């Protein structure tokens, strides 16, 4: 009986060992499978922004309805620098960083671009400027991600309404000032439209900063949406144009003169986007 009991016990132990080995193998396979199929996650808000842009922007000649604009604006208001791979701890965004030798240049990176819209981030070292420029036929959402930036924006004054004013020169036109203030992140997203909201605007970096621009549709010289640059001049109350009656006062107007592309814009540098990649299933 003792010998039989010993044999039975050995068989039971062997069976337990076999079961435990099988469990370990299964566990390892599950672990390896999990690692093998793991994919980089896209921040929910970034993917949501892309999906919304795809639905909202219908192509050249269209302007999103108010409800779509509001929905897209709310998504951008929730977007954080980390959602596009940026951090305020990066040396570039530290206001007290040492002055870099040479003239600092504005850089930009494209997250996504198609016929209907584009997502671009502009990086401005302290004191750099993107001069006054227009956005013909575009609806543009600007989201300041990091830093402090001075924004100046104009809309054209209807030339039919003010036919009698005397222009300083033939390539000058009267515009109404819509914004002239400093924004500091985090702040609300600004929106401009083809003919309103500050379609002509300029950026000046008070500190190193980054701004995300959503353009719908994007610039296209072939389709007549080329960028034009301007310089502004004070509006004189002695002008023949009686716009001084505006509630915002005389200082809310200016003369905009068309100029050639500034040198600083020509040297703007494009860099590779290294942040989270959008999933486009189309």
Short mmCIF file of C-alpha atoms in Angstrom, two decimals:
data_model
loop_
_atom_site.label_atom_id
_atom_site.label_comp_id
_atom_site.label_asym_id
_atom_site.label_seq_id
_atom_site.Cartn_x
_atom_site.Cartn_y
_atom_site.Cartn_z
CA UNK A 1 0.00 0.00 0.00
CA UNK A 2 2.86 2.36 0.74
CA UNK A 3 4.44 1.84 -2.67
CA UNK A 4 1.08 2.39 -4.44
CA UNK A 5 0.45 5.51 -2.45
CA UNK A 6 3.89 6.84 -3.39
CA UNK A 7 3.28 6.19 -7.09
CA UNK A 8 -0.11 7.90 -6.93
CA UNK A 9 1.39 10.90 -5.17
CA UNK A 10 4.15 11.17 -7.80
CA UNK A 11 1.57 11.06 -10.60
CA UNK A 12 -0.47 13.81 -8.90
CA UNK A 13 2.62 15.98 -8.46
CA UNK A 14 3.63 15.48 -12.09
CA UNK A 15 0.11 16.43 -13.19
CA UNK A 16 0.21 19.59 -11.03
CA UNK A 17 3.60 20.52 -12.46
CA UNK A 18 2.29 20.05 -16.01
CA UNK A 19 -0.77 22.21 -15.32
CA UNK A 20 1.41 24.96 -13.80
CA UNK A 21 3.74 24.85 -16.82
CA UNK A 22 0.80 25.23 -19.19
CA UNK A 23 -0.46 28.21 -17.18
CA UNK A 24 2.93 29.91 -17.36
CA UNK A 25 3.10 29.37 -21.14
CA UNK A 26 -0.40 30.78 -21.64
CA UNK A 27 0.44 33.78 -19.43
CA UNK A 28 3.61 34.48 -21.41
CA UNK A 29 1.75 34.23 -24.71
CA UNK A 30 -0.91 36.65 -23.53
CA UNK A 31 1.75 39.11 -22.34
CA UNK A 32 3.67 38.90 -25.60
CA UNK A 33 0.47 39.31 -27.61
CA UNK A 34 -0.40 42.45 -25.65
CA UNK A 35 3.02 43.98 -26.24
CA UNK A 36 3.10 43.03 -29.91
CA UNK A 37 -0.25 44.65 -30.71
CA UNK A 38 0.17 47.79 -28.60
CA UNK A 39 -0.06 50.96 -30.74
CA UNK A 40 0.83 54.56 -29.85
CA UNK A 41 -2.28 56.28 -28.51
CA UNK A 42 -3.55 59.51 -30.04
CA UNK A 43 -4.78 62.14 -27.55
CA UNK A 44 -8.57 62.05 -27.64
CA UNK A 45 -8.91 65.81 -28.13
CA UNK A 46 -6.47 65.85 -31.09
CA UNK A 47 -8.29 63.03 -32.85
CA UNK A 48 -11.60 64.71 -32.05
CA UNK A 49 -10.28 67.96 -33.57
CA UNK A 50 -9.31 66.17 -36.78
CA UNK A 51 -12.65 64.35 -37.04
CA UNK A 52 -14.54 67.59 -36.47
CA UNK A 53 -12.49 69.48 -39.08
CA UNK A 54 -13.22 66.71 -41.57
CA UNK A 55 -16.94 67.16 -40.95
CA UNK A 56 -17.03 70.95 -40.67
CA UNK A 57 -14.94 72.14 -43.61
CA UNK A 58 -16.72 71.45 -46.90
CA UNK A 59 -14.16 72.96 -49.27
CA UNK A 60 -13.43 76.27 -51.04
CA UNK A 61 -16.23 78.81 -51.16
CA UNK A 62 -17.97 77.56 -48.01
CA UNK A 63 -18.14 78.94 -44.46
CA UNK A 64 -19.02 76.65 -41.54
CA UNK A 65 -22.40 77.41 -39.90
CA UNK A 66 -22.37 78.99 -36.41
CA UNK A 67 -23.09 75.74 -34.56
CA UNK A 68 -20.17 73.97 -36.26
CA UNK A 69 -17.90 76.91 -35.50
CA UNK A 70 -18.91 76.78 -31.85
CA UNK A 71 -18.34 73.03 -31.59
CA UNK A 72 -14.90 73.26 -33.19
CA UNK A 73 -13.98 76.21 -31.01
CA UNK A 74 -14.91 74.28 -27.86
CA UNK A 75 -12.67 71.39 -28.91
CA UNK A 76 -9.74 73.76 -29.48
CA UNK A 77 -10.36 75.46 -26.14
CA UNK A 78 -9.76 72.06 -24.48
CA UNK A 79 -6.61 71.31 -26.48
CA UNK A 80 -3.40 71.34 -24.42
CA UNK A 81 0.23 71.61 -25.59
CA UNK A 82 0.82 68.00 -24.57
CA UNK A 83 -1.85 66.89 -27.05
CA UNK A 84 0.47 67.89 -29.91
CA UNK A 85 3.69 66.81 -28.22
CA UNK A 86 4.70 70.15 -26.68
CA UNK A 87 5.68 71.05 -23.13
CA UNK A 88 6.29 74.37 -21.38
CA UNK A 89 9.40 72.77 -19.87
CA UNK A 90 11.16 72.78 -23.24
CA UNK A 91 14.03 75.26 -23.33
CA UNK A 92 12.50 77.06 -26.31
CA UNK A 93 9.52 78.21 -24.23
CA UNK A 94 11.47 79.52 -21.24
CA UNK A 95 11.26 83.36 -21.30
CA UNK A 96 14.63 83.75 -19.57
CA UNK A 97 16.54 81.62 -22.07
CA UNK A 98 19.84 83.09 -23.27
CA UNK A 99 19.76 85.08 -26.47
CA UNK A 100 20.57 82.93 -29.49
CA UNK A 101 23.21 84.32 -31.81
CA UNK A 102 21.87 85.63 -35.10
CA UNK A 103 18.33 86.66 -36.03
CA UNK A 104 15.74 84.28 -34.59
CA UNK A 105 13.43 82.75 -37.19
CA UNK A 106 9.81 81.72 -37.05
CA UNK A 107 9.33 78.00 -37.62
CA UNK A 108 6.25 76.03 -38.51
CA UNK A 109 5.18 72.41 -38.67
CA UNK A 110 2.21 70.83 -40.43
CA UNK A 111 0.18 68.28 -38.47
CA UNK A 112 -2.19 67.59 -41.35
CA UNK A 113 -3.18 69.14 -44.67
CA UNK A 114 -5.76 68.32 -47.34
CA UNK A 115 -7.84 70.26 -49.87
CA UNK A 116 -10.44 71.31 -47.32
CA UNK A 117 -8.36 72.22 -44.26
CA UNK A 118 -4.93 72.23 -42.62
CA UNK A 119 -3.55 72.06 -39.07
CA UNK A 120 -0.28 73.96 -38.56
CA UNK A 121 1.73 75.07 -35.54
CA UNK A 122 3.88 78.21 -35.66
CA UNK A 123 6.82 78.63 -33.25
CA UNK A 124 7.85 82.22 -32.57
CA UNK A 125 11.01 83.07 -30.62
CA UNK A 126 10.69 86.15 -28.40
CA UNK A 127 10.24 89.45 -30.31
CA UNK A 128 9.73 87.76 -33.70
CA UNK A 129 6.84 88.86 -35.88
CA UNK A 130 4.52 87.39 -38.47
CA UNK A 131 3.49 90.63 -40.22
CA UNK A 132 -0.01 91.66 -41.24
CA UNK A 133 -1.36 89.17 -43.77
CA UNK A 134 -4.77 88.14 -45.07
CA UNK A 135 -6.68 84.86 -45.33
CA UNK A 136 -8.69 85.13 -48.57
CA UNK A 137 -11.82 83.00 -48.58
CA UNK A 138 -10.81 81.23 -45.35
CA UNK A 139 -12.24 80.54 -41.92
CA UNK A 140 -9.35 80.42 -39.45
CA UNK A 141 -9.20 79.21 -35.84
CA UNK A 142 -6.12 80.36 -33.88
CA UNK A 143 -5.27 78.63 -30.59
CA UNK A 144 -2.37 79.97 -28.53
CA UNK A 145 -0.76 76.88 -27.00
CA UNK A 146 2.15 78.36 -25.05
CA UNK A 147 3.56 81.78 -24.22
CA UNK A 148 2.31 85.35 -24.65
CA UNK A 149 1.55 86.90 -28.01
CA UNK A 150 0.41 90.31 -29.21
CA UNK A 151 -2.26 90.04 -31.91
CA UNK A 152 -3.37 92.88 -34.15
CA UNK A 153 -6.26 92.26 -36.51
CA UNK A 154 -8.24 94.26 -39.07
CA UNK A 155 -11.26 93.90 -41.34
CA UNK A 156 -11.75 95.87 -44.53
CA UNK A 157 -14.14 98.80 -44.46
CA UNK A 158 -16.82 98.50 -47.15
CA UNK A 159 -15.53 100.70 -50.02
CA UNK A 160 -19.07 101.37 -51.26
CA UNK A 161 -20.03 102.92 -47.93
CA UNK A 162 -16.98 105.18 -47.87
CA UNK A 163 -16.52 106.25 -51.47
CA UNK A 164 -15.50 109.80 -50.59
CA UNK A 165 -12.41 109.15 -48.49
CA UNK A 166 -9.02 110.13 -49.90
CA UNK A 167 -6.51 107.28 -49.79
CA UNK A 168 -2.83 107.98 -49.06
CA UNK A 169 -1.89 105.93 -52.16
CA UNK A 170 -3.49 103.77 -54.85
CA UNK A 171 -2.57 100.47 -53.14
CA UNK A 172 -3.91 101.56 -49.74
CA UNK A 173 -7.30 100.75 -48.28
CA UNK A 174 -9.15 101.65 -45.09
CA UNK A 175 -9.58 98.91 -42.48
CA UNK A 176 -11.26 98.70 -39.11
CA UNK A 177 -9.24 97.48 -36.12
CA UNK A 178 -10.79 94.38 -34.53
CA UNK A 179 -8.08 93.38 -32.03
CA UNK A 180 -4.94 94.95 -30.64
CA UNK A 181 -4.01 93.18 -27.44
CA UNK A 182 -1.76 90.62 -25.75
CA UNK A 183 -2.99 87.05 -25.23
CA UNK A 184 -1.40 84.65 -22.77
CA UNK A 185 -1.91 80.89 -22.83
CA UNK A 186 -4.16 79.29 -21.81
CA UNK A 187 -6.82 81.46 -23.46
CA UNK A 188 -9.87 81.11 -25.65
CA UNK A 189 -9.58 80.30 -29.34
CA UNK A 190 -10.04 83.21 -31.75
CA UNK A 191 -11.98 82.79 -35.01
CA UNK A 192 -11.83 84.87 -38.16
CA UNK A 193 -13.98 84.62 -41.27
CA UNK A 194 -13.44 85.50 -44.96
CA UNK A 195 -14.82 89.03 -44.49
CA UNK A 196 -15.03 89.53 -40.72
CA UNK A 197 -13.55 88.72 -37.34
CA UNK A 198 -10.10 90.16 -38.14
CA UNK A 199 -9.27 88.45 -41.46
CA UNK A 200 -6.03 90.44 -41.68
CA UNK A 201 -3.86 89.86 -38.65
CA UNK A 202 -0.30 89.98 -37.31
CA UNK A 203 1.48 88.09 -34.52
CA UNK A 204 4.30 89.39 -32.31
CA UNK A 205 5.86 87.12 -29.70
CA UNK A 206 6.09 88.77 -26.29
CA UNK A 207 7.68 85.54 -25.01
CA UNK A 208 8.64 82.40 -26.96
CA UNK A 209 5.29 80.97 -28.00
CA UNK A 210 3.47 78.44 -30.13
CA UNK A 211 0.15 78.94 -31.90
CA UNK A 212 -1.99 76.37 -33.69
CA UNK A 213 -3.79 77.59 -36.82
CA UNK A 214 -6.69 75.65 -38.31
CA UNK A 215 -7.32 76.93 -41.84
CA UNK A 216 -10.33 75.96 -43.88
CA UNK A 217 -9.55 75.84 -46.72
CA UNK A 218 -5.73 76.25 -46.65
CA UNK A 219 -3.74 78.65 -48.80
CA UNK A 220 -3.59 77.73 -52.49
CA UNK A 221 -2.05 80.06 -55.06
CA UNK A 222 -3.48 77.92 -57.86
CA UNK A 223 -7.03 78.40 -56.50
CA UNK A 224 -6.65 82.13 -55.92
CA UNK A 225 -5.99 81.96 -52.17
CA UNK A 226 -2.51 83.44 -52.10
CA UNK A 227 -1.26 85.36 -49.06
CA UNK A 228 -0.94 89.15 -49.29
CA UNK A 229 1.09 91.22 -46.80
CA UNK A 230 0.42 94.73 -45.49
CA UNK A 231 1.74 97.49 -43.30
CA UNK A 232 -0.63 99.68 -41.36
CA UNK A 233 -0.58 103.45 -41.00
CA UNK A 234 -2.56 105.63 -38.58
CA UNK A 235 -5.93 106.83 -39.73
CA UNK A 236 -6.06 110.62 -39.75
CA UNK A 237 -9.15 112.40 -38.43
CA UNK A 238 -8.56 114.98 -41.14
CA UNK A 239 -9.48 112.47 -43.81
CA UNK A 240 -12.54 112.99 -45.98
CA UNK A 241 -13.95 109.74 -44.62
CA UNK A 242 -16.33 110.43 -41.75
CA UNK A 243 -15.70 107.20 -39.86
CA UNK A 244 -14.96 108.99 -36.60
CA UNK A 245 -18.60 108.46 -35.63
CA UNK A 246 -17.86 104.81 -34.80
CA UNK A 247 -18.55 103.85 -31.20
CA UNK A 248 -15.03 102.49 -30.96
CA UNK A 249 -13.55 105.88 -31.79
CA UNK A 250 -11.02 107.20 -34.26
CA UNK A 251 -8.25 104.84 -33.13
CA UNK A 252 -10.20 101.80 -34.35
CA UNK A 253 -9.27 102.44 -38.00
CA UNK A 254 -6.09 102.33 -40.01
CA UNK A 255 -4.76 102.49 -43.55
CA UNK A 256 -3.38 99.21 -44.85
CA UNK A 257 -0.85 99.35 -47.65
CA UNK A 258 -0.04 96.23 -49.67
CA UNK A 259 3.68 95.32 -49.59
CA UNK A 260 5.97 92.65 -50.98
CA UNK A 261 6.55 89.51 -48.96
CA UNK A 262 8.81 90.54 -46.03
CA UNK A 263 12.25 89.00 -45.75
CA UNK A 264 11.42 87.42 -42.38
CA UNK A 265 8.57 85.49 -43.99
CA UNK A 266 10.77 84.25 -46.83
CA UNK A 267 13.20 82.74 -44.32
CA UNK A 268 10.47 81.05 -42.26
CA UNK A 269 11.60 77.47 -41.66
CA UNK A 270 9.45 74.34 -41.94
CA UNK A 271 10.23 71.51 -39.51
CA UNK A 272 8.98 67.94 -39.19
CA UNK A 273 5.99 67.32 -36.95
CA UNK A 274 7.05 64.89 -34.21
CA UNK A 275 3.90 64.88 -32.08
CA UNK A 276 1.12 62.27 -31.92
CA UNK A 277 -0.04 61.14 -35.34
CA UNK A 278 -3.69 61.56 -36.33
CA UNK A 279 -5.54 58.43 -37.42
CA UNK A 280 -7.15 58.98 -40.80
CA UNK A 281 -9.31 56.03 -41.76
CA UNK A 282 -10.53 57.55 -45.00
#
